[in-house]
Amino acid sequence: MEEMRMLKADEVAKRLGVSRTSAYGVIKKLNAELEEKGLITRSGRVSKDYFERRYFGGSEGIE
C-alpha cells in the first residue's frame, strides 16, 4: 500500500524557492481548493501529489 505524503511549509518553500511565509500562503490556497472539492485537509500541510500536480503538472506533465 502506498503511503500518502504530506508536505510542510519548509518543503514547499524549498521546492518553489520562496519564503516560509509565502509557502504557508500556497498551502492555504491549495487546501482551500481541496476543501471546495469536499476533501478533508490538515492545516499547515498539503498533499505532495496535489502540490506536484498543481505546480509542476505531476507525473503526466502540464495539460
Short mmCIF file of C-alpha atoms in Angstrom, two decimals:
data_model
loop_
_atom_site.label_atom_id
_atom_site.label_comp_id
_atom_site.label_asym_id
_atom_site.label_seq_id
_atom_site.Cartn_x
_atom_site.Cartn_y
_atom_site.Cartn_z
CA MET A 1 0.00 0.00 0.00
CA GLU A 2 1.35 3.43 -0.98
CA GLU A 3 1.58 5.99 1.81
CA MET A 4 0.14 9.47 1.21
CA ARG A 5 2.86 12.03 1.74
CA MET A 6 2.16 15.48 3.11
CA LEU A 7 4.45 18.47 2.57
CA LYS A 8 5.14 21.03 5.29
CA ALA A 9 5.85 24.72 4.68
CA ASP A 10 9.64 24.25 4.73
CA GLU A 11 9.44 21.68 1.93
CA VAL A 12 7.06 23.79 -0.16
CA ALA A 13 9.32 26.83 0.31
CA LYS A 14 12.37 24.88 -0.85
CA ARG A 15 10.63 23.44 -3.92
CA LEU A 16 9.25 26.82 -5.02
CA GLY A 17 12.18 28.97 -3.94
CA VAL A 18 10.00 31.20 -1.76
CA SER A 19 9.95 32.23 1.88
CA ARG A 20 8.36 30.04 4.52
CA THR A 21 5.64 32.67 4.98
CA SER A 22 4.81 32.54 1.27
CA ALA A 23 4.77 28.75 1.43
CA TYR A 24 2.07 28.90 4.10
CA GLY A 25 0.01 31.03 1.70
CA VAL A 26 0.46 28.43 -1.04
CA ILE A 27 -0.60 25.65 1.31
CA LYS A 28 -3.65 27.63 2.43
CA LYS A 29 -4.71 28.18 -1.21
CA LEU A 30 -4.26 24.54 -2.19
CA ASN A 31 -6.11 23.34 0.91
CA ALA A 32 -8.99 25.71 0.09
CA GLU A 33 -9.20 24.13 -3.39
CA LEU A 34 -9.29 20.66 -1.85
CA GLU A 35 -11.95 21.69 0.66
CA GLU A 36 -14.12 23.01 -2.19
CA LYS A 37 -13.95 19.50 -3.64
CA GLY A 38 -15.23 18.13 -0.33
CA LEU A 39 -11.92 16.75 0.90
CA ILE A 40 -10.58 16.99 4.43
CA THR A 41 -7.33 18.93 4.82
CA ARG A 42 -4.75 19.44 7.54
CA SER A 43 -3.66 22.95 8.42
CA GLY A 44 -0.04 23.72 7.55
CA ARG A 45 0.35 20.68 5.28
CA VAL A 46 -0.64 19.77 1.76
CA SER A 47 -0.73 16.53 -0.21
CA LYS A 48 2.53 16.07 -2.11
CA ASP A 49 0.66 14.63 -5.09
CA TYR A 50 -1.76 17.56 -5.28
CA PHE A 51 1.06 20.10 -4.88
CA GLU A 52 3.12 18.46 -7.63
CA ARG A 53 0.14 18.30 -9.98
CA ARG A 54 -0.88 21.95 -9.45
CA TYR A 55 2.60 23.47 -9.66
CA PHE A 56 4.54 21.14 -11.93
CA GLY A 57 1.93 19.14 -13.85
CA GLY A 58 2.55 15.96 -11.82
CA SER A 59 3.72 12.79 -13.49
CA GLU A 60 1.60 13.47 -16.57
CA GLY A 61 3.09 16.88 -17.35
CA ILE A 62 1.26 20.15 -17.80
CA GLU A 63 -2.06 19.80 -19.55
#
